[in-house]
């Protein structure tokens, strides 16, 4: 499906959306999933940038005014699979509220997910969510946390508790 369609760089083909798809590479996993209706491709981001957080960041995407690109006129960015750093503690600086399309309080809900507080997560609306809803939060997360598995863990624990 992607033969001859991609640039001659190292790419990661994804079955499904960029936010919630799975890698579809190789002979064993290189297929479109049963319920997926889209194929995405991203350049593999293997190169590291030494002290990249010190640079003004004119070519880096940011939802917050952390890089110079936030203040420049809107332009398109070349997204890769690189995380641009390692994971860190949860930093609630308003990024989640800027992208949340749902009627929830995302920072408090995500804090309940990360601490494993079942009661608070349930009160804040985790039962109304699934893993796909966590895609935007993962994308804008300054802490580089993948929120989908954390939600799944809480939902599984709540299901066991209700049995």
PDB file of C-alpha atoms in Angstrom:
ATOM      1  CA  UNK A   1       0.000   0.000   0.000  1.00  0.00           C
ATOM      2  CA  UNK A   2       2.879   2.374   0.716  1.00  0.00           C
ATOM      3  CA  UNK A   3       5.342   1.010  -1.868  1.00  0.00           C
ATOM      4  CA  UNK A   4       6.748   3.923  -3.859  1.00  0.00           C
ATOM      5  CA  UNK A   5       4.646   6.473  -1.958  1.00  0.00           C
ATOM      6  CA  UNK A   6       7.063   7.454   0.832  1.00  0.00           C
ATOM      7  CA  UNK A   7      10.154   9.644   0.799  1.00  0.00           C
ATOM      8  CA  UNK A   8      13.508   7.869   0.670  1.00  0.00           C
ATOM      9  CA  UNK A   9      14.151   8.348   4.399  1.00  0.00           C
ATOM     10  CA  UNK A  10      13.567   5.922   7.245  1.00  0.00           C
ATOM     11  CA  UNK A  11       9.818   5.979   7.926  1.00  0.00           C
ATOM     12  CA  UNK A  12       7.436   4.435  10.427  1.00  0.00           C
ATOM     13  CA  UNK A  13       4.190   3.258   8.867  1.00  0.00           C
ATOM     14  CA  UNK A  14       1.233   3.331  11.252  1.00  0.00           C
ATOM     15  CA  UNK A  15      -2.016   1.423  10.901  1.00  0.00           C
ATOM     16  CA  UNK A  16      -4.632   3.895  12.094  1.00  0.00           C
ATOM     17  CA  UNK A  17      -4.197   7.447  13.286  1.00  0.00           C
ATOM     18  CA  UNK A  18      -0.931   8.990  14.375  1.00  0.00           C
ATOM     19  CA  UNK A  19      -2.301   9.427  17.895  1.00  0.00           C
ATOM     20  CA  UNK A  20      -3.673   5.939  18.476  1.00  0.00           C
ATOM     21  CA  UNK A  21      -2.399   3.682  15.716  1.00  0.00           C
ATOM     22  CA  UNK A  22       0.080   0.843  15.890  1.00  0.00           C
ATOM     23  CA  UNK A  23       3.301   0.268  14.001  1.00  0.00           C
ATOM     24  CA  UNK A  24       2.634  -1.607  10.756  1.00  0.00           C
ATOM     25  CA  UNK A  25       6.124  -2.567   9.646  1.00  0.00           C
ATOM     26  CA  UNK A  26       7.658  -5.795   8.367  1.00  0.00           C
ATOM     27  CA  UNK A  27       6.207  -9.042   7.089  1.00  0.00           C
ATOM     28  CA  UNK A  28       4.404 -10.007  10.287  1.00  0.00           C
ATOM     29  CA  UNK A  29       2.888  -6.675  11.401  1.00  0.00           C
ATOM     30  CA  UNK A  30       2.884  -4.849   8.059  1.00  0.00           C
ATOM     31  CA  UNK A  31      -0.854  -4.774   7.433  1.00  0.00           C
ATOM     32  CA  UNK A  32      -3.813  -2.464   7.924  1.00  0.00           C
ATOM     33  CA  UNK A  33      -5.720  -3.415  11.059  1.00  0.00           C
ATOM     34  CA  UNK A  34      -9.215  -4.842  10.825  1.00  0.00           C
ATOM     35  CA  UNK A  35     -10.924  -1.726  12.202  1.00  0.00           C
ATOM     36  CA  UNK A  36      -8.468   0.843  10.820  1.00  0.00           C
ATOM     37  CA  UNK A  37      -9.423   2.985   7.855  1.00  0.00           C
ATOM     38  CA  UNK A  38      -6.252   5.050   7.580  1.00  0.00           C
ATOM     39  CA  UNK A  39      -2.537   4.575   7.099  1.00  0.00           C
ATOM     40  CA  UNK A  40      -0.131   7.180   8.466  1.00  0.00           C
ATOM     41  CA  UNK A  41       3.603   7.561   7.923  1.00  0.00           C
ATOM     42  CA  UNK A  42       6.097   9.543   9.987  1.00  0.00           C
ATOM     43  CA  UNK A  43       9.803  10.054   9.510  1.00  0.00           C
ATOM     44  CA  UNK A  44      11.727   7.977  12.048  1.00  0.00           C
ATOM     45  CA  UNK A  45      13.345  10.414  14.490  1.00  0.00           C
ATOM     46  CA  UNK A  46      16.562   8.682  15.486  1.00  0.00           C
ATOM     47  CA  UNK A  47      18.791  11.765  15.624  1.00  0.00           C
ATOM     48  CA  UNK A  48      19.291  13.358  19.029  1.00  0.00           C
ATOM     49  CA  UNK A  49      19.678  17.082  19.592  1.00  0.00           C
ATOM     50  CA  UNK A  50      22.194  17.988  22.291  1.00  0.00           C
ATOM     51  CA  UNK A  51      20.697  20.548  24.703  1.00  0.00           C
ATOM     52  CA  UNK A  52      17.816  21.196  22.313  1.00  0.00           C
ATOM     53  CA  UNK A  53      15.822  22.906  25.049  1.00  0.00           C
ATOM     54  CA  UNK A  54      18.394  25.736  25.076  1.00  0.00           C
ATOM     55  CA  UNK A  55      17.789  26.636  21.424  1.00  0.00           C
ATOM     56  CA  UNK A  56      15.110  29.231  20.558  1.00  0.00           C
ATOM     57  CA  UNK A  57      13.135  26.538  18.725  1.00  0.00           C
ATOM     58  CA  UNK A  58      12.028  28.332  15.572  1.00  0.00           C
ATOM     59  CA  UNK A  59      11.400  24.953  13.921  1.00  0.00           C
ATOM     60  CA  UNK A  60       9.792  23.149  16.872  1.00  0.00           C
ATOM     61  CA  UNK A  61       6.071  22.813  17.433  1.00  0.00           C
ATOM     62  CA  UNK A  62       4.709  23.934  20.791  1.00  0.00           C
ATOM     63  CA  UNK A  63       1.176  24.395  22.121  1.00  0.00           C
ATOM     64  CA  UNK A  64       2.595  26.727  24.786  1.00  0.00           C
ATOM     65  CA  UNK A  65       4.847  29.785  24.404  1.00  0.00           C
ATOM     66  CA  UNK A  66       7.935  27.693  25.181  1.00  0.00           C
ATOM     67  CA  UNK A  67       9.590  28.054  21.771  1.00  0.00           C
ATOM     68  CA  UNK A  68      10.018  30.897  19.316  1.00  0.00           C
ATOM     69  CA  UNK A  69       7.819  29.090  16.772  1.00  0.00           C
ATOM     70  CA  UNK A  70       4.766  29.805  18.950  1.00  0.00           C
ATOM     71  CA  UNK A  71       5.102  33.529  18.228  1.00  0.00           C
ATOM     72  CA  UNK A  72       5.902  33.239  14.518  1.00  0.00           C
ATOM     73  CA  UNK A  73       3.189  33.182  11.841  1.00  0.00           C
ATOM     74  CA  UNK A  74       1.547  29.801  11.432  1.00  0.00           C
ATOM     75  CA  UNK A  75       3.676  27.376   9.464  1.00  0.00           C
ATOM     76  CA  UNK A  76       3.773  23.641   8.875  1.00  0.00           C
ATOM     77  CA  UNK A  77       6.180  21.477  10.840  1.00  0.00           C
ATOM     78  CA  UNK A  78       7.965  18.241   9.990  1.00  0.00           C
ATOM     79  CA  UNK A  79       6.878  15.867  12.723  1.00  0.00           C
ATOM     80  CA  UNK A  80       8.961  12.783  13.453  1.00  0.00           C
ATOM     81  CA  UNK A  81       8.723   9.917  15.906  1.00  0.00           C
ATOM     82  CA  UNK A  82      11.292  11.512  18.236  1.00  0.00           C
ATOM     83  CA  UNK A  83      10.174  12.419  21.752  1.00  0.00           C
ATOM     84  CA  UNK A  84      12.830  15.153  21.969  1.00  0.00           C
ATOM     85  CA  UNK A  85      13.907  14.108  25.434  1.00  0.00           C
ATOM     86  CA  UNK A  86      13.023  11.628  28.100  1.00  0.00           C
ATOM     87  CA  UNK A  87      10.009  11.281  30.340  1.00  0.00           C
ATOM     88  CA  UNK A  88       9.696  13.376  33.474  1.00  0.00           C
ATOM     89  CA  UNK A  89       7.243  14.184  36.257  1.00  0.00           C
ATOM     90  CA  UNK A  90       3.772  15.484  35.382  1.00  0.00           C
ATOM     91  CA  UNK A  91       3.913  19.233  34.813  1.00  0.00           C
ATOM     92  CA  UNK A  92       0.415  20.828  34.940  1.00  0.00           C
ATOM     93  CA  UNK A  93       0.946  24.075  33.008  1.00  0.00           C
ATOM     94  CA  UNK A  94      -2.334  24.332  31.105  1.00  0.00           C
ATOM     95  CA  UNK A  95      -1.467  22.382  27.954  1.00  0.00           C
ATOM     96  CA  UNK A  96      -4.198  19.797  28.528  1.00  0.00           C
ATOM     97  CA  UNK A  97      -6.938  22.397  28.959  1.00  0.00           C
ATOM     98  CA  UNK A  98      -5.989  24.061  25.661  1.00  0.00           C
ATOM     99  CA  UNK A  99      -6.673  20.926  23.623  1.00  0.00           C
ATOM    100  CA  UNK A 100      -9.418  19.181  25.622  1.00  0.00           C
ATOM    101  CA  UNK A 101     -12.577  18.826  23.492  1.00  0.00           C
ATOM    102  CA  UNK A 102     -14.496  17.102  26.300  1.00  0.00           C
ATOM    103  CA  UNK A 103     -16.407  18.471  29.268  1.00  0.00           C
ATOM    104  CA  UNK A 104     -13.886  17.281  31.869  1.00  0.00           C
ATOM    105  CA  UNK A 105     -11.159  18.825  34.006  1.00  0.00           C
ATOM    106  CA  UNK A 106      -8.164  17.157  32.347  1.00  0.00           C
ATOM    107  CA  UNK A 107      -5.323  18.048  34.717  1.00  0.00           C
ATOM    108  CA  UNK A 108      -7.050  16.613  37.785  1.00  0.00           C
ATOM    109  CA  UNK A 109      -8.238  13.550  35.880  1.00  0.00           C
ATOM    110  CA  UNK A 110      -4.751  12.857  34.530  1.00  0.00           C
ATOM    111  CA  UNK A 111      -3.300  13.322  37.992  1.00  0.00           C
ATOM    112  CA  UNK A 112      -5.771  10.721  39.302  1.00  0.00           C
ATOM    113  CA  UNK A 113      -4.761   8.361  36.480  1.00  0.00           C
ATOM    114  CA  UNK A 114      -1.056   8.688  37.179  1.00  0.00           C
ATOM    115  CA  UNK A 115      -1.466   8.155  40.929  1.00  0.00           C
ATOM    116  CA  UNK A 116      -3.932   5.290  40.515  1.00  0.00           C
ATOM    117  CA  UNK A 117      -6.718   7.003  42.493  1.00  0.00           C
ATOM    118  CA  UNK A 118      -9.744   4.993  41.319  1.00  0.00           C
ATOM    119  CA  UNK A 119     -12.396   6.959  43.195  1.00  0.00           C
ATOM    120  CA  UNK A 120     -11.202  10.359  42.029  1.00  0.00           C
ATOM    121  CA  UNK A 121     -10.709   9.170  38.439  1.00  0.00           C
ATOM    122  CA  UNK A 122     -14.270   7.844  38.406  1.00  0.00           C
ATOM    123  CA  UNK A 123     -15.662  11.100  39.848  1.00  0.00           C
ATOM    124  CA  UNK A 124     -13.751  13.125  37.242  1.00  0.00           C
ATOM    125  CA  UNK A 125     -15.224  11.145  34.344  1.00  0.00           C
ATOM    126  CA  UNK A 126     -12.779   8.426  33.336  1.00  0.00           C
ATOM    127  CA  UNK A 127     -15.665   6.037  32.584  1.00  0.00           C
ATOM    128  CA  UNK A 128     -16.703   8.311  29.706  1.00  0.00           C
ATOM    129  CA  UNK A 129     -13.290   7.955  28.020  1.00  0.00           C
ATOM    130  CA  UNK A 130     -11.360   5.386  26.039  1.00  0.00           C
ATOM    131  CA  UNK A 131      -7.737   5.228  24.921  1.00  0.00           C
ATOM    132  CA  UNK A 132      -8.323   7.242  21.741  1.00  0.00           C
ATOM    133  CA  UNK A 133      -9.462  10.219  23.816  1.00  0.00           C
ATOM    134  CA  UNK A 134      -6.011  10.357  25.416  1.00  0.00           C
ATOM    135  CA  UNK A 135      -4.228  10.981  22.092  1.00  0.00           C
ATOM    136  CA  UNK A 136      -4.300  14.784  22.257  1.00  0.00           C
ATOM    137  CA  UNK A 137      -3.190  14.782  25.888  1.00  0.00           C
ATOM    138  CA  UNK A 138      -0.242  12.543  25.020  1.00  0.00           C
ATOM    139  CA  UNK A 139       0.670  14.772  22.063  1.00  0.00           C
ATOM    140  CA  UNK A 140       0.805  18.024  24.051  1.00  0.00           C
ATOM    141  CA  UNK A 141       2.142  16.519  27.283  1.00  0.00           C
ATOM    142  CA  UNK A 142       5.281  18.405  28.371  1.00  0.00           C
ATOM    143  CA  UNK A 143       6.153  15.374  30.512  1.00  0.00           C
ATOM    144  CA  UNK A 144       6.053  12.973  27.537  1.00  0.00           C
ATOM    145  CA  UNK A 145       3.637  10.623  29.291  1.00  0.00           C
ATOM    146  CA  UNK A 146       1.608   8.140  27.244  1.00  0.00           C
ATOM    147  CA  UNK A 147      -1.808   8.519  28.870  1.00  0.00           C
ATOM    148  CA  UNK A 148      -3.684   5.715  27.065  1.00  0.00           C
ATOM    149  CA  UNK A 149      -2.141   2.799  29.030  1.00  0.00           C
ATOM    150  CA  UNK A 150      -2.690   4.657  32.294  1.00  0.00           C
ATOM    151  CA  UNK A 151      -6.392   5.094  31.479  1.00  0.00           C
ATOM    152  CA  UNK A 152      -6.681   1.425  30.448  1.00  0.00           C
ATOM    153  CA  UNK A 153      -5.129   0.311  33.756  1.00  0.00           C
ATOM    154  CA  UNK A 154      -7.649   2.386  35.743  1.00  0.00           C
ATOM    155  CA  UNK A 155     -10.597   1.192  33.634  1.00  0.00           C
ATOM    156  CA  UNK A 156      -9.524  -2.444  34.085  1.00  0.00           C
ATOM    157  CA  UNK A 157      -9.224  -1.976  37.844  1.00  0.00           C
ATOM    158  CA  UNK A 158     -12.652  -0.323  38.003  1.00  0.00           C
ATOM    159  CA  UNK A 159     -14.135  -3.207  36.014  1.00  0.00           C
ATOM    160  CA  UNK A 160     -12.651  -5.749  38.450  1.00  0.00           C
ATOM    161  CA  UNK A 161     -13.991  -3.712  41.360  1.00  0.00           C
ATOM    162  CA  UNK A 162     -17.526  -3.679  39.905  1.00  0.00           C
ATOM    163  CA  UNK A 163     -17.669  -7.476  39.459  1.00  0.00           C
TER     164      UNK A 163
END
